[in-house]
Structure formats: structure tokens, C-alpha cells
Short mmCIF file of N, CA and C in Angstrom, two decimals:
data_model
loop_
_atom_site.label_atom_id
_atom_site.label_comp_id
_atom_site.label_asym_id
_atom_site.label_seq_id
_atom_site.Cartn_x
_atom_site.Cartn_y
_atom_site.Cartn_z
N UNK A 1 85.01 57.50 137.34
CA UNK A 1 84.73 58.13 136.08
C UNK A 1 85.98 58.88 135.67
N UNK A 2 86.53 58.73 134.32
CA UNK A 2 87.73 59.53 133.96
C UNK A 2 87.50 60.94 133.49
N UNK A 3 87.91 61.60 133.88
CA UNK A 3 87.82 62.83 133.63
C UNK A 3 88.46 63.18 131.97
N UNK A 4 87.60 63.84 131.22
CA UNK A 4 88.37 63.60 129.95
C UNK A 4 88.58 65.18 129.38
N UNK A 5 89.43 65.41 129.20
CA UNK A 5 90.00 66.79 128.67
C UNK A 5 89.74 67.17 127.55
N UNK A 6 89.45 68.42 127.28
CA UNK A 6 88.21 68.93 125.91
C UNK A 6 89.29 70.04 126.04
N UNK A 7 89.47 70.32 124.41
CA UNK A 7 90.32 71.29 124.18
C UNK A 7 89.07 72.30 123.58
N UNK A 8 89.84 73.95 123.33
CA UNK A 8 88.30 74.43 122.65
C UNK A 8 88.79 74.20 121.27
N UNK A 9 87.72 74.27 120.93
CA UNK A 9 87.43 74.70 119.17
C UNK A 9 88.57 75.56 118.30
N UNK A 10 89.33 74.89 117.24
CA UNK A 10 89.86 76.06 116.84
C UNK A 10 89.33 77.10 116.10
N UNK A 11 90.25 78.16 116.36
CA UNK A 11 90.06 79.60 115.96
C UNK A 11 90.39 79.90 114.51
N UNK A 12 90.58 79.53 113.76
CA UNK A 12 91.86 79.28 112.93
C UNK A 12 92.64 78.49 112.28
N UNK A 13 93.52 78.79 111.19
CA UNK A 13 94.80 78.32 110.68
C UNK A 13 95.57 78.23 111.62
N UNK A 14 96.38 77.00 111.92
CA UNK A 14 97.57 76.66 112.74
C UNK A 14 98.54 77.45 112.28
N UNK A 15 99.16 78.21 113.04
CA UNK A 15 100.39 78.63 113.05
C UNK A 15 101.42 77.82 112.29
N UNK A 16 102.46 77.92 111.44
CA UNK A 16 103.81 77.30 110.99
C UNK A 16 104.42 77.68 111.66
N UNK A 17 105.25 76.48 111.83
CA UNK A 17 106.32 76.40 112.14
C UNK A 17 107.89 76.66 111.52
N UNK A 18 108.14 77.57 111.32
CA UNK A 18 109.18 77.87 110.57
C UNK A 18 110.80 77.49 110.41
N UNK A 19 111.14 77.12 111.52
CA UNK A 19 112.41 76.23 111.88
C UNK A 19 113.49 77.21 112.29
N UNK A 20 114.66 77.08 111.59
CA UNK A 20 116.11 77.52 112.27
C UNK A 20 116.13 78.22 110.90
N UNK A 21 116.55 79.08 110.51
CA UNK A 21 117.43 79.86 109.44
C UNK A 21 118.63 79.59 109.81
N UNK A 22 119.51 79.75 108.16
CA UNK A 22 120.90 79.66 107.81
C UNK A 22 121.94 80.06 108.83
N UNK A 23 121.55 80.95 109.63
CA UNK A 23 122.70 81.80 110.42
C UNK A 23 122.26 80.67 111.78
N UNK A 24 121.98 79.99 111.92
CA UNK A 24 121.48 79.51 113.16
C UNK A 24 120.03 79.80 114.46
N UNK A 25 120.14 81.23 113.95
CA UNK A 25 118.51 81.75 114.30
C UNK A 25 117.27 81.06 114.11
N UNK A 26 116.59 81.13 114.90
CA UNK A 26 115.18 80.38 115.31
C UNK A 26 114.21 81.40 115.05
N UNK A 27 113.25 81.51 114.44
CA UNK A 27 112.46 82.25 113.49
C UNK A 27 110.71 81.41 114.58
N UNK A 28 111.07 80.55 115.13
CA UNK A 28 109.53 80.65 115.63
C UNK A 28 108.56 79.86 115.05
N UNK A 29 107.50 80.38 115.46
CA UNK A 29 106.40 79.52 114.85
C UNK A 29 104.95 81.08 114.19
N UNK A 30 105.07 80.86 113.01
CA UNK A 30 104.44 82.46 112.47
C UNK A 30 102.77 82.27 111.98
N UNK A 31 102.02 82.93 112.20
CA UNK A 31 100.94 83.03 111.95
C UNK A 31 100.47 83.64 110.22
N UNK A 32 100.17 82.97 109.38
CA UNK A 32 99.94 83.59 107.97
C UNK A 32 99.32 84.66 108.29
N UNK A 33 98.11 84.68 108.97
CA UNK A 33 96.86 85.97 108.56
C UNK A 33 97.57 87.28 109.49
N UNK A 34 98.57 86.82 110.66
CA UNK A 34 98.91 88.08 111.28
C UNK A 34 99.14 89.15 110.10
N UNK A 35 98.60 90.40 110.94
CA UNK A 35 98.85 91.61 110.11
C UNK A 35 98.24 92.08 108.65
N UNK A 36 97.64 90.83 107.94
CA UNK A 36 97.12 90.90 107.05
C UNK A 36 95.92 91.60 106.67
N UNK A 37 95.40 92.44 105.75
CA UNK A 37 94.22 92.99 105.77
C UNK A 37 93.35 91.68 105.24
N UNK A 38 92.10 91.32 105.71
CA UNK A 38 91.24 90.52 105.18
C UNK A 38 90.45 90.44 104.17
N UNK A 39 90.12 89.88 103.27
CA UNK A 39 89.57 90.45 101.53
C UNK A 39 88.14 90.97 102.08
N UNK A 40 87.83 92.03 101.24
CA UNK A 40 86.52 92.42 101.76
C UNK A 40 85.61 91.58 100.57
N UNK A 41 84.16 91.08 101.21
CA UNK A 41 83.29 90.71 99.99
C UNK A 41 82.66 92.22 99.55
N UNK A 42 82.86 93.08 99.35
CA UNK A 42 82.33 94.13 99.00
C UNK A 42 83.12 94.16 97.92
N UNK A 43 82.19 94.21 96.64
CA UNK A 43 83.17 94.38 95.15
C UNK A 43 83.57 96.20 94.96
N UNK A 44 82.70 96.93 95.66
CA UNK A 44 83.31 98.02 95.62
C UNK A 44 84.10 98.85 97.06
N UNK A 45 84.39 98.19 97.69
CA UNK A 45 85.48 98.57 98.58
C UNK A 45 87.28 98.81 97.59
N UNK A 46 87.82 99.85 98.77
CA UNK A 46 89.38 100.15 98.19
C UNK A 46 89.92 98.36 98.03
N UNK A 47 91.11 98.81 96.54
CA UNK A 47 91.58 97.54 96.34
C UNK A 47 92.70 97.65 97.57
N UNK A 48 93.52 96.16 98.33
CA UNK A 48 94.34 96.32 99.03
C UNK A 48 95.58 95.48 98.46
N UNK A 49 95.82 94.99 97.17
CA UNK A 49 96.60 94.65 96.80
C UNK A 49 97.47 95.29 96.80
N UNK A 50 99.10 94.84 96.58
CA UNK A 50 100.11 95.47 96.13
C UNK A 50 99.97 96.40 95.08
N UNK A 51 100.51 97.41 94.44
CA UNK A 51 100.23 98.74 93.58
C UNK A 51 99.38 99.11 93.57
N UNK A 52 97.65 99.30 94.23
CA UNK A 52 97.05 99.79 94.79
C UNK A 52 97.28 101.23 94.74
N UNK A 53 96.02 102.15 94.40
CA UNK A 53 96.53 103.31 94.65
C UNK A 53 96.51 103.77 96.18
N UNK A 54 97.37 104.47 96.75
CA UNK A 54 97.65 105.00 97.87
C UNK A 54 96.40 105.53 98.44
N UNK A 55 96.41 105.36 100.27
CA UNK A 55 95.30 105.51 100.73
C UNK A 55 95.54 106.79 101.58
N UNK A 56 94.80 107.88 101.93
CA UNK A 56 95.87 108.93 102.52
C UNK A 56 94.48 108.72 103.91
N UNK A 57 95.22 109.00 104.61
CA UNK A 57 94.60 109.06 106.22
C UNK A 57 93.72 110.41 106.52
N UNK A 58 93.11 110.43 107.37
CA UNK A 58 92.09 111.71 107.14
C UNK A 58 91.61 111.54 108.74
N UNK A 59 90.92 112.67 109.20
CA UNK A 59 90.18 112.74 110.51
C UNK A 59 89.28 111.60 110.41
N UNK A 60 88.68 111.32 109.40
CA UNK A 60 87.51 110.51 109.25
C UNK A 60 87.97 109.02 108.73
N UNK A 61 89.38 108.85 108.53
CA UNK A 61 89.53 107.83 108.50
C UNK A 61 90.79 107.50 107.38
N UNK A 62 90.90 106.43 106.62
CA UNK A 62 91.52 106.19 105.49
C UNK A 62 90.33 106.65 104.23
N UNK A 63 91.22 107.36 103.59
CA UNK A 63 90.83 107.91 102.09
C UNK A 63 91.10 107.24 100.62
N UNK A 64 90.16 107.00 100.19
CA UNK A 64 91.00 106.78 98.59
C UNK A 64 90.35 107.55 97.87
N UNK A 65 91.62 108.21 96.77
CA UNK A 65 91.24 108.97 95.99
C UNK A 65 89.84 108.13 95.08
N UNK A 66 89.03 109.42 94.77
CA UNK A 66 88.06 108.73 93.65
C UNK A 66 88.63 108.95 92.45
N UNK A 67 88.27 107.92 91.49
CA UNK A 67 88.74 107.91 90.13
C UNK A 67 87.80 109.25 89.69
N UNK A 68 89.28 109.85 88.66
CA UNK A 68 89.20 110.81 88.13
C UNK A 68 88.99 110.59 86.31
N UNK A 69 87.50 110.92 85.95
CA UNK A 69 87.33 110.60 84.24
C UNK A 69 87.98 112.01 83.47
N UNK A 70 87.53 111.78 82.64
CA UNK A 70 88.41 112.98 81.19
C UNK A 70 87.81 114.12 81.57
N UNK A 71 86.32 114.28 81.94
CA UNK A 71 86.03 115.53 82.12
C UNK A 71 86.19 116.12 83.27
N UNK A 72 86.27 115.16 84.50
CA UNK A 72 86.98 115.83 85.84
C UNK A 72 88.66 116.30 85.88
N UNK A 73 89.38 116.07 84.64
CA UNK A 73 90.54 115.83 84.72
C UNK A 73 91.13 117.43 84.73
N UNK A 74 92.49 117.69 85.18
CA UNK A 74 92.65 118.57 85.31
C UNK A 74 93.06 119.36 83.83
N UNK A 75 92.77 121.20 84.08
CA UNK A 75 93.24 120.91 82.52
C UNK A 75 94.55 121.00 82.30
N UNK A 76 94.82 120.91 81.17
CA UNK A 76 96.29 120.99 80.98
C UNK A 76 96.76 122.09 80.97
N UNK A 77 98.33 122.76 81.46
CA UNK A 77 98.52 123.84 81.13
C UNK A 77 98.51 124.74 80.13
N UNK A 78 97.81 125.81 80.64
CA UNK A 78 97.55 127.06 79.32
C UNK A 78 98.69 127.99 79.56
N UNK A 79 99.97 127.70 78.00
CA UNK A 79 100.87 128.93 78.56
C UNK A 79 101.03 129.85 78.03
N UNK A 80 99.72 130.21 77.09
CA UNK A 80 99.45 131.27 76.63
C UNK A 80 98.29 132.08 77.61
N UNK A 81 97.75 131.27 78.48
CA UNK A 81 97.25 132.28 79.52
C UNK A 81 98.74 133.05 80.65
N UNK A 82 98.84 132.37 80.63
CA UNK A 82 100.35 132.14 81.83
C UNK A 82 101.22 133.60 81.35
N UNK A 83 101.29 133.18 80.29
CA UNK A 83 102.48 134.39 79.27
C UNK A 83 101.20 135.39 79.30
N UNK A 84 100.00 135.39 78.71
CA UNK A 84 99.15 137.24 79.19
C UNK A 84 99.14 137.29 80.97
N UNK A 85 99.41 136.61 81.79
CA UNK A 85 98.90 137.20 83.30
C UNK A 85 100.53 137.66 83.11
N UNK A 86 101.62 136.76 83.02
CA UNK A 86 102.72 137.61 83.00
C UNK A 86 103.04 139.22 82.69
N UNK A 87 102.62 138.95 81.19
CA UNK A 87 102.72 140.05 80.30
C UNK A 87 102.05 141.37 81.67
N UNK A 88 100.58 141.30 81.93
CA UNK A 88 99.86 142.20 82.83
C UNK A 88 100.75 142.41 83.85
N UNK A 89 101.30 141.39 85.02
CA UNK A 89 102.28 141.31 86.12
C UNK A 89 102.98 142.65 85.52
N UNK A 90 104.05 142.02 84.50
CA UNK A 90 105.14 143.39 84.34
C UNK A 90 104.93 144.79 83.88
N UNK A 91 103.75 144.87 83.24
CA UNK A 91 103.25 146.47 82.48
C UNK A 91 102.42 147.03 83.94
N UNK A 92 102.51 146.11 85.07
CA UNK A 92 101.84 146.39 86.19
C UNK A 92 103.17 147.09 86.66
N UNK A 93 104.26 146.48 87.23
CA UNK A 93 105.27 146.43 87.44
C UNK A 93 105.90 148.13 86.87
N UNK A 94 105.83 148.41 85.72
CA UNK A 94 106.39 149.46 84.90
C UNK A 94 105.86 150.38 84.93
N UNK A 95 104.22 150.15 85.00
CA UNK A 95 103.71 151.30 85.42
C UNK A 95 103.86 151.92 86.98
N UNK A 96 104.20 151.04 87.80
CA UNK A 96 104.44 151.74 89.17
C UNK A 96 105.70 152.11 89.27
N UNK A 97 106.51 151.41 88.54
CA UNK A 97 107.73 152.57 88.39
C UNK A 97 107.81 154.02 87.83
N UNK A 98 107.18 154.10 86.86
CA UNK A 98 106.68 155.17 86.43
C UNK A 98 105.84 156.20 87.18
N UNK A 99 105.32 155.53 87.92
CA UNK A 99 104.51 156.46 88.98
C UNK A 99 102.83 156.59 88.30
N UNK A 100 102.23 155.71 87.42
CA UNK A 100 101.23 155.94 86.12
C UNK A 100 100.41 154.64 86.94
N UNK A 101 100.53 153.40 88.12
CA UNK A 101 99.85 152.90 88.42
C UNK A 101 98.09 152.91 88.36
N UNK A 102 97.90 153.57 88.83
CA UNK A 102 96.68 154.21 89.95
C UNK A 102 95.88 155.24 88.84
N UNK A 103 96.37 155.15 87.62
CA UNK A 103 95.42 155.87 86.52
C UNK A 103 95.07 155.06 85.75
N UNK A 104 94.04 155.56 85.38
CA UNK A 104 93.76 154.88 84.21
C UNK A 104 94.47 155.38 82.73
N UNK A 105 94.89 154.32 81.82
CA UNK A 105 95.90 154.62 80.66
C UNK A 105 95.55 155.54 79.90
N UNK A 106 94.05 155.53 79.94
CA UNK A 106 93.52 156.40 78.62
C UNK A 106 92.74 157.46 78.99
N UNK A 107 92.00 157.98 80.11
CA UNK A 107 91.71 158.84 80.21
C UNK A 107 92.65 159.18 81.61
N UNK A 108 93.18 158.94 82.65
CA UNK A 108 93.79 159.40 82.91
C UNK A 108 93.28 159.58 84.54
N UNK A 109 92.32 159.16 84.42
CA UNK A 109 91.46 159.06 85.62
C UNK A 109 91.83 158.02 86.56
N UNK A 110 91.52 158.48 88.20
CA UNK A 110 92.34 157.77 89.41
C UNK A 110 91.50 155.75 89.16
N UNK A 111 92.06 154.77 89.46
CA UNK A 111 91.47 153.88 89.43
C UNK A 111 91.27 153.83 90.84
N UNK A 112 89.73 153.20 90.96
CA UNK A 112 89.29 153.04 92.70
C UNK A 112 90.11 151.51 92.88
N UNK A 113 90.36 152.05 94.46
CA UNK A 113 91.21 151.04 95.03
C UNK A 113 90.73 149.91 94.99
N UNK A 114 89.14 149.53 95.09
CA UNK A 114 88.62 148.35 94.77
C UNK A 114 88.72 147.73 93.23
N UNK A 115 88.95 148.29 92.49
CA UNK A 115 89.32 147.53 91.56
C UNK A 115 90.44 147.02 91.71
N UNK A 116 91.96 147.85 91.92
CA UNK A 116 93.35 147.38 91.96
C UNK A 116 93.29 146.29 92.87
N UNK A 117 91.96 146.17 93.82
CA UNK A 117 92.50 145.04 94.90
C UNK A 117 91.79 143.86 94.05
N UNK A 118 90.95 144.22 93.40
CA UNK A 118 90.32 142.89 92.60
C UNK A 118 91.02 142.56 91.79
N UNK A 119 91.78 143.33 90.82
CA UNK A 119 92.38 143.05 89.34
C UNK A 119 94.15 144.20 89.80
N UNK A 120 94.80 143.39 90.32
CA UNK A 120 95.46 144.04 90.35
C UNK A 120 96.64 144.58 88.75
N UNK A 121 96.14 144.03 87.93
CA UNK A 121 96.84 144.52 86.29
C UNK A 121 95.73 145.42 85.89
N UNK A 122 94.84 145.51 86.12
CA UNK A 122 93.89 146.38 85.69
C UNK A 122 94.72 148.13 85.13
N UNK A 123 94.04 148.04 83.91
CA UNK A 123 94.93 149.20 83.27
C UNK A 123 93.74 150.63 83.01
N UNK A 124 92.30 150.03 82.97
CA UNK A 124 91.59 151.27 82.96
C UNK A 124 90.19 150.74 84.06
N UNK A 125 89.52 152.08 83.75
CA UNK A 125 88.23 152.32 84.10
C UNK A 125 87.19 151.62 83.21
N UNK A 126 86.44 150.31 83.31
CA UNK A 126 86.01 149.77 82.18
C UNK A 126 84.01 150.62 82.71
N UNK A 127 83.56 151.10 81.88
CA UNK A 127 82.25 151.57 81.86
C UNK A 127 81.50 152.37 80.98
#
């Protein structure tokens, strides 16, 4: 009885064979799918195409940002808020040069330290 040799089953796409490159180098025989991420059938899984938005790594894994609509969006800068916290910063500033911090502007009265730690521009006693 001849003994007859059984290969297994393939796994797969055959490997190419790639040949010799220009410089004389031997490049092998390369596998397409090596390294490749595999398409997911999930229509809402991250895209993995090229320009793809970036995936950032996390304890829990790979992240993708969630899309951000008009009303989650950030707002735009206010630099007329920006210019009044300033404005407060320096009349903060002037008044402790002055030594007038720690009162209040208009009557004259000590401001409690819990306010200055909450509002540190705070200019009076509001009540």
C-alpha cells in the first residue's frame, strides 16, 4: 500500500514572492495581510483607513475621539470676557499695592478671606 502524503488545508493567501530588487537584494517572499488591521463588519466601529482620525491609547484600550456637533463644540473665544478678568487681575494688582486690597472700595469694610479666596478681584462686600 503507498503511503500517500496529505498536506493540511490552507490557511490563507499564499505568500508573494517578491524577487531581487535593483541593488541586488533579495526581498523574500512577503505576506499581504501581515500587519494589517482586518476590516471590521461592524459599520460602526473606528474607521482604519489612511487619514482617519487619530486613535489615542488609554488604560482601557485604544480611544477614538467622539464626533463633536455644533452644540458640543467648544465656544469660541470671548475677548471681551478675557479683557474684564484682565481688567479685575490689575485693579487687583493696584489695589495691593496700595495697601486698599482687603477692603471693601465703598464702605471700607475688611473683606472675609473667604471671599478673596473665592473671587480673588472681588472689590466689595456684596449684601
Amino acid at each position: 500500500m503507498a503511503k500517500s502524503s496529505s498536506s493540511p488545508p490552507p490557511t490563507g493567501p499564499e505568500p508573494l514572492d517578491v524577487g531581487d530588487r535593483d541593488d541586488g537584494a533579495t526581498l523574500g517572499r512577503v505576506n499581504p495581510h501581515d500587519g494589517a488591521p482586518a476590516p471590521s463588519a461592524d459599520p460602526a466601529a473606528a474607521p482604519t483607513s489612511p487619514g482617519a482620525e487619530p486613535v489615542a491609547e488609554t488604560a482601557d484600550g485604544p480611544q477614538t475621539p467622539a464626533p463633536v456637533g455644533p452644540d458640543e463644540a467648544p465656544d469660541p473665544l470671548d475677548l471681551e470676557r478675557i479683557g474684564r478678568d484682565l481688567d479685575g487681575v490689575e485693579a487687583a494688582l493696584r489695589r495691593l499695592d496700595d495697601g486698599t486690597y482687603w477692603s471693601d472700595e465703598v464702605t471700607g469694610e475688611a473683606l472675609p478671606d473667604e471671599l478673596l479666596a473665592a473671587d480673588p478681584v472681588a472689590r466689595r462686600v456684596e449684601g
